[in-house]
PDB file of C-alpha atoms in Angstrom:
ATOM      1  CA  MET A1177      -1.700  -6.063 -61.744  1.00  0.00           C
ATOM      2  CA  ILE A1178      -3.503  -4.845 -58.645  1.00  0.00           C
ATOM      3  CA  THR A1179      -3.239  -6.946 -55.512  1.00  0.00           C
ATOM      4  CA  ALA A1180      -5.429  -6.554 -52.463  1.00  0.00           C
ATOM      5  CA  ARG A1181      -2.450  -6.630 -50.125  1.00  0.00           C
ATOM      6  CA  PHE A1182      -0.600  -3.688 -51.637  1.00  0.00           C
ATOM      7  CA  VAL A1183      -3.631  -1.439 -52.096  1.00  0.00           C
ATOM      8  CA  ALA A1184      -5.102  -2.040 -48.657  1.00  0.00           C
ATOM      9  CA  PHE A1185      -1.708  -1.771 -46.966  1.00  0.00           C
ATOM     10  CA  PHE A1186      -1.025   1.515 -48.725  1.00  0.00           C
ATOM     11  CA  LEU A1187      -4.393   2.898 -47.643  1.00  0.00           C
ATOM     12  CA  LEU A1188      -3.627   1.899 -44.065  1.00  0.00           C
ATOM     13  CA  LEU A1189      -0.257   3.659 -44.082  1.00  0.00           C
ATOM     14  CA  HIS A1190      -1.635   6.660 -45.950  1.00  0.00           C
ATOM     15  CA  GLY A1191      -4.308   7.130 -43.310  1.00  0.00           C
ATOM     16  CA  ALA A1192      -1.683   6.900 -40.596  1.00  0.00           C
ATOM     17  CA  GLY A1193       0.514   9.487 -42.334  1.00  0.00           C
ATOM     18  CA  PHE A1194       3.429   7.159 -43.086  1.00  0.00           C
ATOM     19  CA  VAL A1195       3.653   7.549 -46.878  1.00  0.00           C
ATOM     20  CA  ALA A1196       6.475   9.642 -48.341  1.00  0.00           C
ATOM     21  CA  THR A1197       6.070   9.757 -52.112  1.00  0.00           C
ATOM     22  CA  ALA A1198       8.925  12.147 -52.811  1.00  0.00           C
ATOM     23  CA  ALA A1199      11.412   9.985 -50.959  1.00  0.00           C
ATOM     24  CA  ASN A1200      10.385   6.897 -52.897  1.00  0.00           C
ATOM     25  CA  ALA A1201      10.602   8.651 -56.273  1.00  0.00           C
ATOM     26  CA  ASP A1202      14.387   8.187 -56.188  1.00  0.00           C
ATOM     27  CA  SER A1203      13.825   4.433 -56.071  1.00  0.00           C
ATOM     28  CA  ASP A1204      12.339   4.437 -59.580  1.00  0.00           C
ATOM     29  CA  PRO A1205      15.074   5.530 -62.036  1.00  0.00           C
ATOM     30  CA  TRP A1206      13.524   3.361 -64.777  1.00  0.00           C
ATOM     31  CA  GLU A1207      10.083   4.928 -64.491  1.00  0.00           C
ATOM     32  CA  PRO A1208       9.491   5.476 -68.246  1.00  0.00           C
ATOM     33  CA  VAL A1209      10.011   1.782 -69.004  1.00  0.00           C
ATOM     34  CA  ASN A1210       8.169   0.716 -65.873  1.00  0.00           C
ATOM     35  CA  ARG A1211       5.173   2.804 -66.902  1.00  0.00           C
ATOM     36  CA  ARG A1212       5.011   1.113 -70.310  1.00  0.00           C
ATOM     37  CA  ILE A1213       5.037  -2.282 -68.642  1.00  0.00           C
ATOM     38  CA  PHE A1214       2.382  -1.059 -66.209  1.00  0.00           C
ATOM     39  CA  VAL A1215       0.140  -0.111 -69.133  1.00  0.00           C
ATOM     40  CA  PHE A1216       0.684  -3.550 -70.663  1.00  0.00           C
ATOM     41  CA  ASN A1217      -0.214  -5.237 -67.375  1.00  0.00           C
ATOM     42  CA  GLU A1218      -3.294  -3.091 -66.910  1.00  0.00           C
ATOM     43  CA  THR A1219      -4.454  -3.842 -70.452  1.00  0.00           C
ATOM     44  CA  LEU A1220      -3.980  -7.555 -69.882  1.00  0.00           C
ATOM     45  CA  ASP A1221      -5.863  -7.270 -66.615  1.00  0.00           C
ATOM     46  CA  THR A1222      -8.745  -5.334 -68.182  1.00  0.00           C
ATOM     47  CA  TYR A1223      -9.296  -7.646 -71.131  1.00  0.00           C
ATOM     48  CA  ALA A1224      -8.276 -11.040 -69.726  1.00  0.00           C
ATOM     49  CA  LEU A1225      -7.639 -11.510 -66.022  1.00  0.00           C
ATOM     50  CA  LYS A1226     -10.440  -9.332 -64.659  1.00  0.00           C
ATOM     51  CA  PRO A1227     -13.165 -10.883 -66.880  1.00  0.00           C
ATOM     52  CA  LEU A1228     -11.910 -14.342 -65.916  1.00  0.00           C
ATOM     53  CA  SER A1229     -12.022 -13.448 -62.224  1.00  0.00           C
ATOM     54  CA  VAL A1230     -15.549 -12.044 -62.537  1.00  0.00           C
ATOM     55  CA  SER A1231     -16.748 -15.242 -64.203  1.00  0.00           C
ATOM     56  CA  TYR A1232     -14.901 -17.311 -61.615  1.00  0.00           C
ATOM     57  CA  ALA A1233     -16.610 -15.469 -58.746  1.00  0.00           C
ATOM     58  CA  ARG A1234     -20.010 -15.947 -60.359  1.00  0.00           C
ATOM     59  CA  VAL A1235     -19.631 -19.649 -61.109  1.00  0.00           C
ATOM     60  CA  VAL A1236     -17.585 -20.926 -58.152  1.00  0.00           C
ATOM     61  CA  PRO A1237     -19.271 -20.745 -54.713  1.00  0.00           C
ATOM     62  CA  ALA A1238     -17.482 -18.782 -51.981  1.00  0.00           C
ATOM     63  CA  PRO A1239     -16.620 -21.869 -49.858  1.00  0.00           C
ATOM     64  CA  ALA A1240     -14.952 -23.477 -52.883  1.00  0.00           C
ATOM     65  CA  ARG A1241     -12.985 -20.289 -53.589  1.00  0.00           C
ATOM     66  CA  THR A1242     -11.835 -20.265 -49.961  1.00  0.00           C
ATOM     67  CA  SER A1243     -10.601 -23.843 -50.354  1.00  0.00           C
ATOM     68  CA  VAL A1244      -8.718 -22.903 -53.521  1.00  0.00           C
ATOM     69  CA  ARG A1245      -7.084 -20.008 -51.674  1.00  0.00           C
ATOM     70  CA  ASN A1246      -6.187 -22.287 -48.757  1.00  0.00           C
ATOM     71  CA  PHE A1247      -4.659 -24.834 -51.156  1.00  0.00           C
ATOM     72  CA  PHE A1248      -2.255 -22.294 -52.645  1.00  0.00           C
ATOM     73  CA  TYR A1249      -1.432 -20.815 -49.231  1.00  0.00           C
ATOM     74  CA  ASN A1250      -0.586 -24.303 -47.997  1.00  0.00           C
ATOM     75  CA  LEU A1251       1.877 -24.879 -50.847  1.00  0.00           C
ATOM     76  CA  ASN A1252       3.436 -21.497 -50.125  1.00  0.00           C
ATOM     77  CA  ASP A1253       4.005 -22.485 -46.500  1.00  0.00           C
ATOM     78  CA  ILE A1254       6.900 -24.625 -47.776  1.00  0.00           C
ATOM     79  CA  ASN A1255       8.600 -21.499 -49.091  1.00  0.00           C
ATOM     80  CA  VAL A1256       7.762 -19.632 -45.885  1.00  0.00           C
ATOM     81  CA  PHE A1257       9.365 -22.397 -43.819  1.00  0.00           C
ATOM     82  CA  ILE A1258      12.575 -22.305 -45.905  1.00  0.00           C
ATOM     83  CA  ASN A1259      12.879 -18.557 -45.421  1.00  0.00           C
ATOM     84  CA  ASP A1260      12.106 -18.842 -41.699  1.00  0.00           C
ATOM     85  CA  VAL A1261      15.124 -21.134 -41.403  1.00  0.00           C
ATOM     86  CA  LEU A1262      17.343 -18.911 -43.547  1.00  0.00           C
ATOM     87  CA  GLN A1263      16.495 -15.974 -41.272  1.00  0.00           C
ATOM     88  CA  MET A1264      16.977 -18.122 -38.145  1.00  0.00           C
ATOM     89  CA  LYS A1265      13.364 -17.590 -37.082  1.00  0.00           C
ATOM     90  CA  LEU A1266      13.219 -21.047 -35.595  1.00  0.00           C
ATOM     91  CA  ALA A1267       9.984 -20.589 -33.641  1.00  0.00           C
ATOM     92  CA  ASP A1268       8.232 -19.432 -36.825  1.00  0.00           C
ATOM     93  CA  ALA A1269       9.815 -22.316 -38.732  1.00  0.00           C
ATOM     94  CA  ALA A1270       8.362 -24.787 -36.256  1.00  0.00           C
ATOM     95  CA  SER A1271       4.947 -23.119 -36.494  1.00  0.00           C
ATOM     96  CA  ASP A1272       4.925 -22.952 -40.284  1.00  0.00           C
ATOM     97  CA  SER A1273       6.112 -26.534 -40.722  1.00  0.00           C
ATOM     98  CA  GLY A1274       3.375 -27.544 -38.293  1.00  0.00           C
ATOM     99  CA  ARG A1275       0.855 -25.591 -40.365  1.00  0.00           C
ATOM    100  CA  PHE A1276       1.859 -27.454 -43.487  1.00  0.00           C
ATOM    101  CA  VAL A1277       1.657 -30.890 -41.851  1.00  0.00           C
ATOM    102  CA  VAL A1278      -1.704 -30.205 -40.201  1.00  0.00           C
ATOM    103  CA  ASN A1279      -3.311 -28.618 -43.244  1.00  0.00           C
ATOM    104  CA  THR A1280      -1.936 -31.202 -45.659  1.00  0.00           C
ATOM    105  CA  THR A1281      -3.306 -34.052 -43.557  1.00  0.00           C
ATOM    106  CA  ALA A1282      -6.297 -32.929 -41.478  1.00  0.00           C
ATOM    107  CA  GLY A1283      -6.979 -30.125 -43.961  1.00  0.00           C
ATOM    108  CA  VAL A1284      -7.284 -32.549 -46.897  1.00  0.00           C
ATOM    109  CA  GLY A1285      -4.327 -31.426 -48.958  1.00  0.00           C
ATOM    110  CA  GLY A1286      -4.587 -27.855 -47.721  1.00  0.00           C
ATOM    111  CA  LEU A1287      -8.174 -27.245 -48.787  1.00  0.00           C
ATOM    112  CA  PHE A1288      -9.116 -26.402 -45.207  1.00  0.00           C
ATOM    113  CA  ASP A1289      -7.112 -24.179 -42.862  1.00  0.00           C
ATOM    114  CA  VAL A1290      -7.288 -26.366 -39.768  1.00  0.00           C
ATOM    115  CA  ALA A1291      -3.955 -25.043 -38.477  1.00  0.00           C
ATOM    116  CA  SER A1292      -5.250 -21.495 -37.954  1.00  0.00           C
ATOM    117  CA  ARG A1293      -8.084 -22.836 -35.824  1.00  0.00           C
ATOM    118  CA  LEU A1294      -5.446 -24.609 -33.727  1.00  0.00           C
ATOM    119  CA  GLY A1295      -3.568 -21.336 -33.188  1.00  0.00           C
ATOM    120  CA  LEU A1296      -0.871 -21.800 -35.840  1.00  0.00           C
ATOM    121  CA  GLU A1297      -1.187 -18.482 -37.637  1.00  0.00           C
ATOM    122  CA  ARG A1298       0.142 -18.000 -41.152  1.00  0.00           C
ATOM    123  CA  ASN A1299       3.382 -16.035 -41.497  1.00  0.00           C
ATOM    124  CA  GLN A1300       4.676 -14.246 -44.575  1.00  0.00           C
ATOM    125  CA  GLU A1301       8.285 -14.777 -45.591  1.00  0.00           C
ATOM    126  CA  ASP A1302       9.952 -14.964 -48.999  1.00  0.00           C
ATOM    127  CA  PHE A1303      13.423 -14.771 -50.474  1.00  0.00           C
ATOM    128  CA  GLY A1304      13.146 -11.031 -51.053  1.00  0.00           C
ATOM    129  CA  GLN A1305      12.575 -10.553 -47.329  1.00  0.00           C
ATOM    130  CA  THR A1306      15.396 -12.949 -46.528  1.00  0.00           C
ATOM    131  CA  PHE A1307      17.810 -10.977 -48.729  1.00  0.00           C
ATOM    132  CA  GLY A1308      16.662  -7.825 -46.943  1.00  0.00           C
ATOM    133  CA  ALA A1309      17.258  -9.449 -43.560  1.00  0.00           C
ATOM    134  CA  TRP A1310      20.761 -10.309 -44.750  1.00  0.00           C
ATOM    135  CA  GLY A1311      21.400  -6.637 -45.539  1.00  0.00           C
ATOM    136  CA  LEU A1312      20.869  -6.568 -49.305  1.00  0.00           C
ATOM    137  CA  GLU A1313      19.327  -3.268 -50.421  1.00  0.00           C
ATOM    138  CA  PRO A1314      16.164  -3.434 -52.562  1.00  0.00           C
ATOM    139  CA  GLY A1315      17.688  -1.613 -55.521  1.00  0.00           C
ATOM    140  CA  PRO A1316      15.600   0.164 -58.156  1.00  0.00           C
ATOM    141  CA  TYR A1317      11.866  -0.372 -58.437  1.00  0.00           C
ATOM    142  CA  LEU A1318      10.751  -2.725 -61.221  1.00  0.00           C
ATOM    143  CA  MET A1319       7.419  -3.310 -62.905  1.00  0.00           C
ATOM    144  CA  LEU A1320       7.550  -6.901 -64.105  1.00  0.00           C
ATOM    145  CA  PRO A1321       5.510  -7.991 -67.142  1.00  0.00           C
ATOM    146  CA  LEU A1322       2.563 -10.137 -65.977  1.00  0.00           C
ATOM    147  CA  PHE A1323       3.696 -10.171 -62.343  1.00  0.00           C
ATOM    148  CA  GLY A1324       3.488  -6.479 -61.426  1.00  0.00           C
ATOM    149  CA  PRO A1325       5.468  -4.415 -58.903  1.00  0.00           C
ATOM    150  CA  SER A1326       8.854  -5.561 -57.660  1.00  0.00           C
ATOM    151  CA  SER A1327      12.423  -4.407 -57.069  1.00  0.00           C
ATOM    152  CA  VAL A1328      15.760  -5.789 -58.198  1.00  0.00           C
ATOM    153  CA  ARG A1329      16.131  -7.635 -54.898  1.00  0.00           C
ATOM    154  CA  ASP A1330      12.566  -8.947 -54.926  1.00  0.00           C
ATOM    155  CA  ALA A1331      12.799  -9.987 -58.585  1.00  0.00           C
ATOM    156  CA  ILE A1332      15.786 -12.198 -57.770  1.00  0.00           C
ATOM    157  CA  GLY A1333      13.892 -13.493 -54.773  1.00  0.00           C
ATOM    158  CA  PHE A1334      10.853 -14.170 -56.948  1.00  0.00           C
ATOM    159  CA  VAL A1335      12.911 -16.533 -59.111  1.00  0.00           C
ATOM    160  CA  LEU A1336      13.931 -18.499 -56.027  1.00  0.00           C
ATOM    161  CA  ASP A1337      10.379 -18.408 -54.650  1.00  0.00           C
ATOM    162  CA  THR A1338       9.235 -19.950 -57.917  1.00  0.00           C
ATOM    163  CA  LEU A1339      11.891 -22.672 -57.756  1.00  0.00           C
ATOM    164  CA  THR A1340      10.833 -23.657 -54.222  1.00  0.00           C
ATOM    165  CA  ASN A1341       7.120 -23.776 -55.064  1.00  0.00           C
ATOM    166  CA  PRO A1342       5.865 -27.335 -55.722  1.00  0.00           C
ATOM    167  CA  LEU A1343       3.765 -26.048 -58.627  1.00  0.00           C
ATOM    168  CA  SER A1344       6.966 -25.580 -60.614  1.00  0.00           C
ATOM    169  CA  TYR A1345       7.519 -29.341 -60.547  1.00  0.00           C
ATOM    170  CA  VAL A1346       4.168 -30.534 -61.834  1.00  0.00           C
ATOM    171  CA  ASP A1347       5.211 -32.761 -64.744  1.00  0.00           C
ATOM    172  CA  LYS A1348       2.329 -32.078 -67.107  1.00  0.00           C
ATOM    173  CA  VAL A1349       2.696 -28.626 -68.638  1.00  0.00           C
ATOM    174  CA  ALA A1350      -1.034 -28.155 -69.162  1.00  0.00           C
ATOM    175  CA  ALA A1351      -1.803 -29.047 -65.543  1.00  0.00           C
ATOM    176  CA  ARG A1352       0.968 -26.813 -64.219  1.00  0.00           C
ATOM    177  CA  ASN A1353      -0.096 -23.836 -66.319  1.00  0.00           C
ATOM    178  CA  GLY A1354      -3.723 -24.419 -65.374  1.00  0.00           C
ATOM    179  CA  LEU A1355      -2.877 -24.325 -61.669  1.00  0.00           C
ATOM    180  CA  LEU A1356      -0.769 -21.191 -62.082  1.00  0.00           C
ATOM    181  CA  LEU A1357      -3.591 -19.487 -63.955  1.00  0.00           C
ATOM    182  CA  LEU A1358      -6.089 -20.532 -61.289  1.00  0.00           C
ATOM    183  CA  ARG A1359      -3.844 -19.026 -58.623  1.00  0.00           C
ATOM    184  CA  GLN A1360      -3.704 -15.723 -60.490  1.00  0.00           C
ATOM    185  CA  ILE A1361      -7.469 -15.712 -60.993  1.00  0.00           C
ATOM    186  CA  GLN A1362      -8.000 -16.380 -57.285  1.00  0.00           C
ATOM    187  CA  VAL A1363      -5.688 -13.514 -56.316  1.00  0.00           C
ATOM    188  CA  ARG A1364      -7.434 -11.197 -58.784  1.00  0.00           C
ATOM    189  CA  THR A1365     -10.848 -12.229 -57.446  1.00  0.00           C
ATOM    190  CA  ASP A1366      -9.740 -11.419 -53.905  1.00  0.00           C
ATOM    191  CA  SER A1367      -8.806  -7.884 -55.004  1.00  0.00           C
ATOM    192  CA  ALA A1368     -12.051  -7.213 -56.880  1.00  0.00           C
ATOM    193  CA  GLY A1369     -13.260  -3.678 -56.373  1.00  0.00           C
ATOM    194  CA  LEU A1370     -10.091  -2.391 -54.738  1.00  0.00           C
ATOM    195  CA  GLU A1371      -9.036  -0.620 -57.920  1.00  0.00           C
ATOM    196  CA  ASP A1372     -11.900   1.783 -57.254  1.00  0.00           C
ATOM    197  CA  MET A1373     -10.112   2.805 -54.038  1.00  0.00           C
ATOM    198  CA  MET A1374      -6.942   3.841 -55.866  1.00  0.00           C
ATOM    199  CA  MET A1375      -6.339   7.579 -55.860  1.00  0.00           C
ATOM    200  CA  GLY A1376      -4.657   9.855 -58.398  1.00  0.00           C
ATOM    201  CA  ASP A1377      -1.962   8.362 -60.624  1.00  0.00           C
ATOM    202  CA  HIS A1378      -2.532   4.604 -60.388  1.00  0.00           C
ATOM    203  CA  TYR A1379       1.065   3.842 -61.268  1.00  0.00           C
ATOM    204  CA  LEU A1380       2.392   5.991 -58.415  1.00  0.00           C
ATOM    205  CA  PHE A1381      -0.261   4.685 -56.055  1.00  0.00           C
ATOM    206  CA  LEU A1382       0.708   1.081 -56.709  1.00  0.00           C
ATOM    207  CA  ARG A1383       4.424   1.835 -56.565  1.00  0.00           C
ATOM    208  CA  GLU A1384       4.158   3.566 -53.188  1.00  0.00           C
ATOM    209  CA  GLY A1385       1.939   0.823 -51.822  1.00  0.00           C
ATOM    210  CA  TYR A1386       4.450  -1.804 -52.880  1.00  0.00           C
ATOM    211  CA  LEU A1387       7.539  -0.016 -51.565  1.00  0.00           C
ATOM    212  CA  GLN A1388       5.911   0.792 -48.228  1.00  0.00           C
ATOM    213  CA  GLN A1389       4.561  -2.712 -47.771  1.00  0.00           C
ATOM    214  CA  ARG A1390       7.865  -4.387 -48.630  1.00  0.00           C
ATOM    215  CA  ALA A1391       9.854  -2.074 -46.349  1.00  0.00           C
ATOM    216  CA  PHE A1392       7.445  -2.850 -43.533  1.00  0.00           C
ATOM    217  CA  VAL A1393       7.465  -6.643 -43.831  1.00  0.00           C
ATOM    218  CA  THR A1394      11.208  -6.837 -44.491  1.00  0.00           C
ATOM    219  CA  SER A1395      11.852  -4.952 -41.256  1.00  0.00           C
ATOM    220  CA  ASP A1396       9.391  -7.222 -39.419  1.00  0.00           C
ATOM    221  CA  GLY A1397       7.008  -4.381 -38.694  1.00  0.00           C
ATOM    222  CA  GLU A1398       3.625  -5.021 -37.158  1.00  0.00           C
ATOM    223  CA  TYR A1399       2.066  -6.383 -40.321  1.00  0.00           C
ATOM    224  CA  TYR A1400      -1.097  -8.432 -40.664  1.00  0.00           C
ATOM    225  CA  ASP A1401      -1.618 -10.275 -43.947  1.00  0.00           C
ATOM    226  CA  ASP A1402      -5.428 -10.265 -43.837  1.00  0.00           C
ATOM    227  CA  PHE A1403      -5.962  -8.163 -46.924  1.00  0.00           C
ATOM    228  CA  ASP A1404      -6.478 -11.082 -49.298  1.00  0.00           C
ATOM    229  CA  ASP A1405      -9.766 -11.710 -47.515  1.00  0.00           C
ATOM    230  CA  PHE A1406     -11.295  -8.427 -48.735  1.00  0.00           C
TER     231      PHE A1406
END
């Protein structure tokens, strides 16, 4: 699956001369299997997720799509707060907890990002980054079925991220699956057209974008998570 964040971040680093493909090749000892999974994901994207996202963009007005995006970001702020605390980033924890309270109340359940207008900017933290901050190496690169690029460390973190997301605890299976699908459609809609910017071997392009982006955010580099707005 292509995500706006990874592609745009890779293009940024590529233009600045920071990408080192040969060095990252050693991080992918399971490349043959990963490539098969990549083909599966791309096929699923071509025949299911992309058509759904195109229809979604045509039917749902832009302001409504923005509210949907804000809703899912607001739920994720809970996970961000937990990882702020685990990394002892107490100032960020205060800001992110404030974001959640403000957006859940004044933002009508997170549909409107009131907190950003008040100066409480959104941070990005997850369990993969927390493990990295604790010194755990990323391990081999993984291409996960349905979910796309990852690493051994980030895959473990993804399980914990899922367990701390309120969507996992929606009682009705149909409602929970519907919300999860809507989140994936929204993410895919945000990345529409970026696949045309991918150069050369798409598998390698996505792998390098992922590894560079994760190394940057895990080391608290100067990273701005604005790419989902493309």
